[in-house]
Structure formats: C-alpha cells, structure tokens
C-alpha cells in the first residue's frame, strides 16, 4: 500500500504531484491511501509516496484539470481516490471525459457543481460588520461553508475589498487582509464575529422596499438564499414581518371583494381578476403578454382547470381558445356539457415558453410556479363554489390536490375535495394533439370524452 499525504483538505497541487508520481509508477487506485494533514492513515499502509515533481510528464485533457481543481474542494473524503481512478482511466482511454453516462464522471461533476455553488454562496451571503481594533476600523464577517472553498475564494474578496481591512471567520480557518497582505488564522466560532452594526438599519430599509414575498412562497428566494445563511444576513430578520404584511393585504382585498353587493358575485370576481392582472408571484409575468384569468359563470356547477395559457391564449387573454381549446370544445359537446355553463381556468396564469426564432414554444410549468398560482385557484374555487372540478393534466391535478399526481393511476376516480366538491382527473386536450398515430388519437379522444361525461354525471 502507498500513503499519499496532503498538507490540507484543499491541497490540489499536492494531490496532482502525488497522483502523477503514482500513475507513472503504475500503482492501482486501490493500493493508495490518501491522507490529509495529521489524519490517521491505514495501519497496513507501509510506503509513502515520495515528494517530487509528479513523476514526469502526464498529459490529460484540460477539462480533467478543471474538474479536479473544483472536485478537490468537496467535502467527500473519497474525492482524492475518485479523481485518481479517473486519471488512471484517462491513461487507457483518452476520451473518457466525453462519456457523459459514466457514473464516476457524473459523481465528480456533481461534486464540482456543488463546490461552484458553495463558492457563489460565500460571495453572495458574506456580510461584513464594522469593529474597532488596534489598527483602526476592521470589517469582520462570519460564514459556514459546506466545502473547502475558503482559500479558493480569497482572491475574490481581496480584489473586491482591497481598500478595506477585513477578516472572514469560518469554522475551518480564517482569512485576514490588512490592505497589503493576506494571512490565515485558525478556525473561529460564530461568537467571535460581531452581531450588528449601525449600517444595518439602512440596509434593512432598502431591503423592505424591494422585498417580493412571492419569491419566498414559490421557493425562488430559498434557492437564491438558503435558510442556513439567513442568520448571517441582517435583512432576513424582516422576512416574517414582510410576509405577514403581504398576506394581510391579500386577505383585505378578498374581504372587500366578497363584501360587494350580492356576496359571491360578479363584482367579487372582477376584483379578483383585477388583482391577478398585476400578479408577480413568480417570474413568468416578466415574459408573458398578460395574465390569463379564468372565465365563465361565477355560479358554474363545473370547473375545468387546465395547465397554463398557450401562445394564442396569451395573446387573446382568454383560456382555451387555441388548438387545445378547440379539442376541448368538441369533447365537451360530445359529452353533453355546455361550455357556457362551465368555469374554465388554468393552474398557472401566465404563458411559459422558450423562444425559437419567431415562435414561442410551450414549456411545462415547474412545481414552484404551480404553487405560486395555487392561491388564485383557491380564490376562484371559493367564489365559484363548483360542485365538480375536473383537472386536465398533471399540472392541473397538482394544483388541485397539492401533490404530485400520476394520471394513469388516478384517472376515472371520484376524489372528495376539502370544500365538499368532487374532483376528477383526466388528460389535457393538448395531449391528444401530440399523439402521432391517428388510431391512438381516436381511442384517447373517446376516453377523454368518457371522463368528461363521467364527471358531468356527478353534478
């Protein structure tokens, strides 16, 4: 067995030199024990890898070097061995980096991606607080990285804050910049960092002015600012208060609407529709032409929920007016259902698409976007109070039931909803348009009509 000793957990240069020496000697991956600092090695490991220049020339693709530099920073204790295994593989198969299906390569690429994400988080979520020391004013920050990325990030902070005297404290090590020299110190604890400073009141005021509660509700804010970093950031102390204020505004709007003459009436629906026209609960509003709200009698006994508006719906501002809407019209007629007596809406109110030249190609909404729009569906159901609700497709079913739904498993079964209505799940009419085989289209269309007829019979 060979022992390869590295000076630190992020010692890429040490790993590279040892790996080249081992590979040049033809040492198999299973015969190497990688040891960091004073960590205990294998009791049976009996030969150290000699220090040197890496055992001579060893040519590898630049992509491998880039991958190794990042993956070495991961916290996985197997990272050094995995990289050495891939290095040996490249000796026999120079194009191994092109095999995207290789589990080893996939694992290392996931590590590298996690490291890049952690580097970004450190840059985004470090907050300096001013303190006084013997040299004057110093700015101190606390951060808890997931991986060994502190040294790799040092140059970024030196370049960005080169005129400041600052320290970044982490559990593993600390960085200190005095305006000329960067030095390292031992790890620290949260208590070693200051907790507040006068400038934070200004920052909180700014954050309150730009806060968008929808980004928290849809998960967008959690992706950008995970909860584990909230305690480092002064602005996040405001989040509960800001969310409560936004929710109170929504409740007041709905109470005002429902207090209109006639109670559950056209006036209440118009107020809701007006409010939805300026919806920014998710990012889809920024690219769509308009909000496409539901339409139909506000006392309709039947509600049909689709996925989202398509290209023609987005332009017209009405649901189900495109090709899928034409299929739905024919199916409703065949099932004996008067479209004029049904309320039609969508789980997501804005058109999500990918531009391809001059065309806009439909793109399926994700879970966060469906959740963001679920509040509007709930308000529509409260106003219309349908006796039967039909979800057309998986996105609509998720909006209706609040969970993932497999159409094939739950299709054709009556579902008791919390408000006393009966729910049914079937395919979206656009599914029928995508079937390439005419015979299959015919069979599926008949099944779709049967689903609608079955739902109407439960009215």
XYZ file of C-alpha atoms in Angstrom:
459
model
C 0.000 0.000 0.000
C 1.110 3.594 -0.645
C 0.348 6.610 1.575
C -0.174 9.924 -0.206
C -0.002 12.762 2.339
C -1.531 16.135 1.546
C -0.926 19.317 3.533
C -4.582 20.448 3.642
C -8.076 19.389 2.637
C -7.910 21.679 -0.417
C -4.344 20.755 -1.464
C -4.812 20.397 -5.220
C -1.114 20.859 -6.034
C -0.153 18.151 -3.538
C -2.762 15.780 -4.937
C -1.642 16.426 -8.508
C 2.026 15.790 -7.734
C 1.276 12.588 -5.815
C -1.187 11.362 -8.438
C 1.307 11.857 -11.261
C 4.018 10.020 -9.318
C 1.685 7.132 -8.538
C 0.337 6.922 -12.090
C 3.855 6.942 -13.544
C 4.722 4.020 -11.241
C 1.602 2.136 -12.325
C 0.134 1.995 -8.812
C -3.561 0.881 -8.903
C -6.144 3.126 -7.280
C -7.000 0.503 -4.689
C -3.407 0.475 -3.431
C -3.335 4.147 -2.411
C -4.382 5.682 0.913
C -4.932 9.455 0.725
C -4.204 11.257 3.963
C -4.768 14.938 4.810
C -2.506 16.651 7.353
C -2.303 14.673 10.562
C -5.304 12.464 9.792
C -4.638 8.820 10.670
C -3.811 6.563 7.741
C -4.271 2.860 7.079
C -2.429 0.716 9.652
C -1.295 -1.561 6.836
C -0.085 1.242 4.574
C 3.671 0.799 4.512
C 5.139 3.028 1.799
C 4.911 6.787 1.460
C 4.669 8.448 -1.930
C 7.953 10.340 -2.404
C 7.827 14.089 -2.823
C 8.888 15.356 -6.218
C 7.738 16.995 -9.390
C 4.982 14.470 -10.045
C 6.894 11.704 -11.779
C 7.391 13.287 -15.193
C 5.054 14.306 -17.972
C 1.485 13.050 -17.918
C -0.859 14.544 -20.472
C -4.545 14.868 -19.575
C -7.372 16.959 -21.061
C -7.762 20.475 -19.738
C -11.322 19.557 -18.722
C -9.945 16.996 -16.292
C -7.622 19.514 -14.642
C -10.500 21.975 -14.282
C -12.759 19.258 -12.848
C -10.062 18.122 -10.415
C -9.367 21.666 -9.147
C -13.031 22.020 -8.190
C -13.780 18.468 -7.002
C -10.750 18.503 -4.661
C -12.534 21.246 -2.700
C -15.540 18.997 -1.991
C -16.018 17.603 1.498
C -16.429 13.983 0.305
C -13.498 12.023 1.819
C -13.332 9.830 -1.297
C -12.675 12.719 -3.678
C -8.908 12.169 -4.000
C -9.298 8.457 -4.714
C -12.090 9.052 -7.219
C -10.040 11.614 -9.116
C -7.028 9.294 -9.174
C -9.225 6.491 -10.521
C -10.408 8.746 -13.337
C -6.823 9.836 -14.009
C -5.762 6.216 -14.498
C -8.732 5.628 -16.765
C -7.667 8.532 -18.959
C -4.317 6.821 -19.452
C -6.048 3.889 -21.151
C -8.989 5.809 -22.627
C -8.011 9.393 -23.542
C -11.618 10.278 -24.399
C -13.093 9.090 -21.082
C -14.041 12.692 -20.254
C -16.521 12.576 -23.138
C -18.518 9.685 -21.648
C -21.350 11.608 -20.013
C -23.019 8.360 -18.885
C -20.015 7.223 -16.813
C -21.122 7.069 -13.116
C -17.646 8.062 -11.882
C -17.514 11.133 -14.108
C -21.082 12.054 -13.169
C -20.271 11.832 -9.465
C -17.204 14.039 -9.803
C -19.106 16.571 -11.895
C -21.805 16.728 -9.210
C -19.072 17.415 -6.664
C -17.639 20.191 -8.830
C -21.086 21.711 -9.276
C -21.685 21.675 -5.509
C -18.330 23.388 -4.965
C -19.134 26.109 -7.516
C -22.471 26.673 -5.820
C -20.787 26.965 -2.424
C -18.254 29.450 -3.813
C -21.128 31.553 -5.134
C -22.958 31.391 -1.799
C -19.930 32.643 0.072
C -19.606 35.586 -2.293
C -23.326 36.340 -2.078
C -24.032 35.844 1.625
C -20.971 37.154 3.444
C -21.939 40.310 5.376
C -19.183 42.411 6.940
C -19.771 44.229 10.213
C -17.542 47.069 11.337
C -15.487 46.805 14.525
C -12.623 48.808 16.009
C -9.206 47.251 16.700
C -5.675 48.470 17.326
C -5.236 49.288 13.648
C -8.432 51.309 13.317
C -11.623 50.054 11.714
C -11.871 46.450 10.572
C -14.768 44.691 8.872
C -15.477 41.179 10.126
C -17.770 38.527 8.643
C -18.826 35.032 9.654
C -19.512 32.256 7.135
C -20.070 28.497 7.323
C -19.069 26.862 4.023
C -20.251 23.407 3.086
C -16.970 22.550 1.347
C -13.289 23.540 1.487
C -13.721 26.702 -0.572
C -12.385 29.453 1.701
C -8.852 29.685 0.259
C -10.201 29.345 -3.279
C -12.405 32.390 -2.644
C -9.712 34.526 -1.028
C -8.610 36.295 -4.228
C -12.203 37.366 -4.949
C -12.521 39.162 -1.614
C -9.045 40.702 -1.851
C -9.839 42.122 -5.286
C -13.299 43.305 -4.327
C -12.451 44.827 -0.942
C -8.781 45.678 -1.427
C -9.104 49.105 0.266
C -10.726 47.658 3.425
C -9.175 45.903 6.377
C -11.268 42.796 6.774
C -11.491 39.327 8.274
C -13.646 36.377 7.251
C -14.115 33.859 10.034
C -15.130 30.263 9.320
C -15.055 27.094 11.442
C -12.113 25.660 9.467
C -9.852 28.687 9.039
C -9.928 32.488 8.968
C -8.731 34.979 6.372
C -7.305 38.403 7.309
C -6.488 41.259 4.907
C -4.669 44.353 6.149
C -4.721 46.264 2.867
C -1.421 44.773 1.664
C -1.053 41.206 2.899
C -3.439 38.279 3.138
C -2.874 35.963 6.101
C -4.569 32.909 7.509
C -5.596 32.131 11.040
C -7.210 29.241 12.877
C -10.898 28.462 12.691
C -13.348 30.500 14.739
C -16.842 30.322 16.198
C -19.894 32.457 15.498
C -19.400 34.184 18.839
C -16.068 35.542 17.628
C -17.842 37.659 14.992
C -19.813 40.859 15.738
C -23.587 40.556 15.549
C -24.724 44.043 14.468
C -23.568 47.476 13.363
C -25.231 50.884 12.648
C -25.212 50.456 8.857
C -27.618 47.537 9.053
C -30.614 49.766 9.754
C -30.084 51.409 6.349
C -29.755 48.026 4.645
C -32.977 46.775 6.250
C -34.857 49.844 5.000
C -33.652 49.207 1.453
C -34.492 45.502 1.617
C -38.018 46.193 2.877
C -38.577 48.453 -0.127
C -37.547 45.816 -2.712
C -38.931 42.701 -0.997
C -41.107 40.445 -3.163
C -42.975 37.922 -0.956
C -43.824 35.758 -3.940
C -40.192 34.762 -4.322
C -40.238 33.208 -0.860
C -43.573 31.482 -1.437
C -42.520 29.927 -4.732
C -39.156 28.746 -3.458
C -37.177 31.158 -5.647
C -35.820 33.044 -2.631
C -34.882 29.794 -0.884
C -32.892 28.723 -3.948
C -31.045 32.029 -4.023
C -30.771 32.499 -0.256
C -30.967 29.150 1.624
C -32.255 29.339 5.181
C -28.913 28.249 6.687
C -27.463 31.653 5.685
C -30.363 33.746 6.986
C -28.782 34.148 10.403
C -25.776 35.849 8.752
C -27.860 38.436 6.914
C -29.451 41.478 8.590
C -32.261 41.750 6.041
C -33.720 38.297 6.720
C -34.874 39.339 10.182
C -37.554 41.313 8.329
C -38.901 38.374 6.297
C -41.627 37.142 8.719
C -42.980 40.690 9.155
C -42.928 41.412 5.427
C -44.636 38.113 4.562
C -47.325 38.781 7.176
C -47.926 42.243 5.738
C -48.252 40.922 2.202
C -50.680 38.208 3.318
C -52.760 40.768 5.240
C -53.057 42.847 2.070
C -54.339 39.826 0.134
C -56.873 38.992 2.846
C -58.155 42.592 2.924
C -58.536 42.544 -0.864
C -60.611 39.356 -0.789
C -62.739 40.506 2.158
C -63.519 43.725 0.298
C -64.428 41.773 -2.826
C -66.711 39.371 -1.000
C -68.423 42.266 0.779
C -69.603 43.595 -2.570
C -73.375 43.578 -3.233
C -74.524 40.069 -3.928
C -71.694 38.451 -1.945
C -70.322 35.695 -4.165
C -70.887 37.714 -7.310
C -69.519 39.185 -10.493
C -68.176 42.158 -8.515
C -66.072 39.885 -6.322
C -64.795 38.001 -9.357
C -63.904 41.246 -11.142
C -61.952 42.410 -8.087
C -60.034 39.140 -8.034
C -59.380 39.283 -11.776
C -58.182 42.876 -11.469
C -55.769 41.912 -8.711
C -54.444 38.950 -10.717
C -53.701 41.235 -13.684
C -50.689 42.610 -11.799
C -49.566 39.281 -10.313
C -45.811 38.922 -9.761
C -45.904 35.775 -7.617
C -43.388 34.088 -9.906
C -41.073 35.228 -12.696
C -43.371 34.194 -15.577
C -45.102 37.590 -15.586
C -41.920 39.223 -16.886
C -42.098 37.488 -20.280
C -45.786 36.726 -20.856
C -48.047 39.246 -22.584
C -50.629 39.300 -19.808
C -52.299 37.341 -17.026
C -54.862 34.945 -18.484
C -57.504 34.591 -15.787
C -60.406 32.157 -15.664
C -63.750 32.835 -17.313
C -67.302 31.568 -17.087
C -70.330 31.942 -14.813
C -69.392 32.674 -11.217
C -72.083 30.197 -10.146
C -70.960 27.467 -12.568
C -71.520 23.955 -11.196
C -68.499 22.664 -13.149
C -64.940 23.989 -13.109
C -62.287 22.830 -15.580
C -58.648 23.510 -14.674
C -56.000 23.314 -17.389
C -52.227 23.654 -17.194
C -51.399 27.161 -18.428
C -52.253 29.504 -21.297
C -50.725 28.742 -24.666
C -49.475 31.162 -27.296
C -52.942 32.085 -28.585
C -54.414 32.342 -25.085
C -51.581 34.654 -24.071
C -52.325 36.953 -26.985
C -56.116 36.840 -26.599
C -56.173 36.994 -22.794
C -58.700 34.146 -22.590
C -58.303 30.475 -21.626
C -58.735 27.589 -24.079
C -59.034 29.494 -27.356
C -56.175 27.756 -29.199
C -55.913 24.268 -30.731
C -56.283 22.505 -27.373
C -59.350 24.633 -26.652
C -60.916 23.506 -29.924
C -60.376 19.867 -28.960
C -61.919 20.594 -25.561
C -64.949 22.255 -27.164
C -65.606 19.195 -29.323
C -65.171 16.841 -26.380
C -67.460 18.883 -24.130
C -70.126 18.855 -26.828
C -69.731 15.101 -27.291
C -70.060 14.616 -23.515
C -73.234 16.725 -23.419
C -71.648 19.591 -21.482
C -72.447 23.222 -22.295
C -69.171 25.148 -22.200
C -71.162 28.293 -21.432
C -72.200 26.718 -18.092
C -68.637 25.766 -17.071
C -65.916 27.867 -15.496
C -62.582 27.419 -17.307
C -59.242 28.388 -15.808
C -55.602 27.300 -15.615
C -53.289 26.167 -12.848
C -50.749 28.788 -13.993
C -51.966 32.164 -15.236
C -49.005 33.203 -17.394
C -47.655 31.624 -20.576
C -44.310 29.874 -20.052
C -42.364 29.380 -23.245
C -38.983 29.046 -24.943
C -38.314 31.350 -27.920
C -37.268 29.614 -31.123
C -36.802 32.172 -33.819
C -40.128 33.952 -34.145
C -42.048 31.130 -32.446
C -42.802 30.682 -28.755
C -42.697 27.021 -27.785
C -44.724 25.886 -24.765
C -42.635 24.932 -21.707
C -44.105 22.964 -18.806
C -44.501 24.984 -15.571
C -42.477 23.769 -12.611
C -43.664 22.992 -9.096
C -42.778 26.454 -7.766
C -44.785 28.203 -10.472
C -47.785 25.934 -9.883
C -47.584 26.609 -6.147
C -47.326 30.344 -6.750
C -50.569 30.356 -8.733
C -52.419 27.982 -6.437
C -53.626 30.920 -4.341
C -55.581 32.215 -7.358
C -57.139 28.794 -7.975
C -58.192 28.608 -4.333
C -59.845 32.049 -4.559
C -61.620 31.110 -7.796
C -62.986 27.974 -6.166
C -64.137 29.960 -3.125
C -66.015 32.387 -5.359
C -67.467 29.947 -7.897
C -68.036 27.099 -5.439
C -68.348 24.432 -8.155
C -69.830 21.060 -7.303
C -67.447 19.263 -9.675
C -63.862 20.156 -10.579
C -62.026 18.454 -13.448
C -58.232 18.718 -13.557
C -56.930 18.468 -17.110
C -53.397 17.087 -16.932
C -50.741 16.578 -14.254
C -50.051 20.280 -13.596
C -53.741 20.967 -13.007
C -54.008 17.894 -10.777
C -51.054 19.079 -8.713
C -52.660 22.493 -8.324
C -55.994 20.970 -7.304
C -54.646 18.388 -4.853
C -51.388 19.994 -3.744
C -49.281 16.931 -4.573
C -47.759 15.034 -7.470
C -50.334 13.009 -9.367
C -49.972 10.103 -11.789
C -52.763 10.488 -14.324
C -52.957 6.793 -15.215
C -53.339 5.763 -11.572
C -55.984 8.294 -10.500
C -57.880 8.858 -13.732
C -61.560 7.992 -13.631
C -61.862 8.017 -9.833
C -64.039 10.456 -7.914
C -61.975 12.421 -5.385
C -63.594 14.086 -2.377
C -62.225 17.633 -2.067
C -61.899 19.541 1.188
C -64.656 22.014 0.289
C -67.180 19.256 -0.404
C -66.827 19.301 -4.187
C -65.952 16.215 -6.235
C -62.704 16.166 -8.171
C -61.862 14.235 -11.329
C -58.556 13.860 -13.137
C -58.052 13.301 -16.839
C -55.594 14.201 -19.584
C -55.112 17.673 -21.021
C -56.574 18.051 -24.539
C -53.124 19.085 -25.841
C -52.026 15.503 -25.092
C -54.393 14.312 -27.811
C -52.820 16.715 -30.296
C -49.353 15.303 -29.645
C -50.253 11.698 -30.439
C -48.708 10.833 -33.823
C -50.909 7.814 -34.555
C -54.446 8.565 -35.773
C -55.895 5.369 -34.307
C -54.366 6.162 -30.912
C -55.736 9.698 -31.109
C -59.199 8.321 -31.713
C -59.036 5.923 -28.775
C -57.678 8.551 -26.411
C -60.226 11.132 -27.547
C -63.067 8.690 -26.804
C -61.566 8.019 -23.356
C -61.315 11.772 -22.752
C -64.976 12.279 -23.667
C -65.905 9.396 -21.361
C -64.008 11.061 -18.496
C -65.867 14.342 -19.050
C -69.209 12.563 -19.275
C -68.497 10.669 -16.058
C -67.637 13.910 -14.292
C -70.801 15.627 -15.516
C -72.915 12.761 -14.216
C -71.691 13.512 -10.668
C -73.141 17.037 -10.759
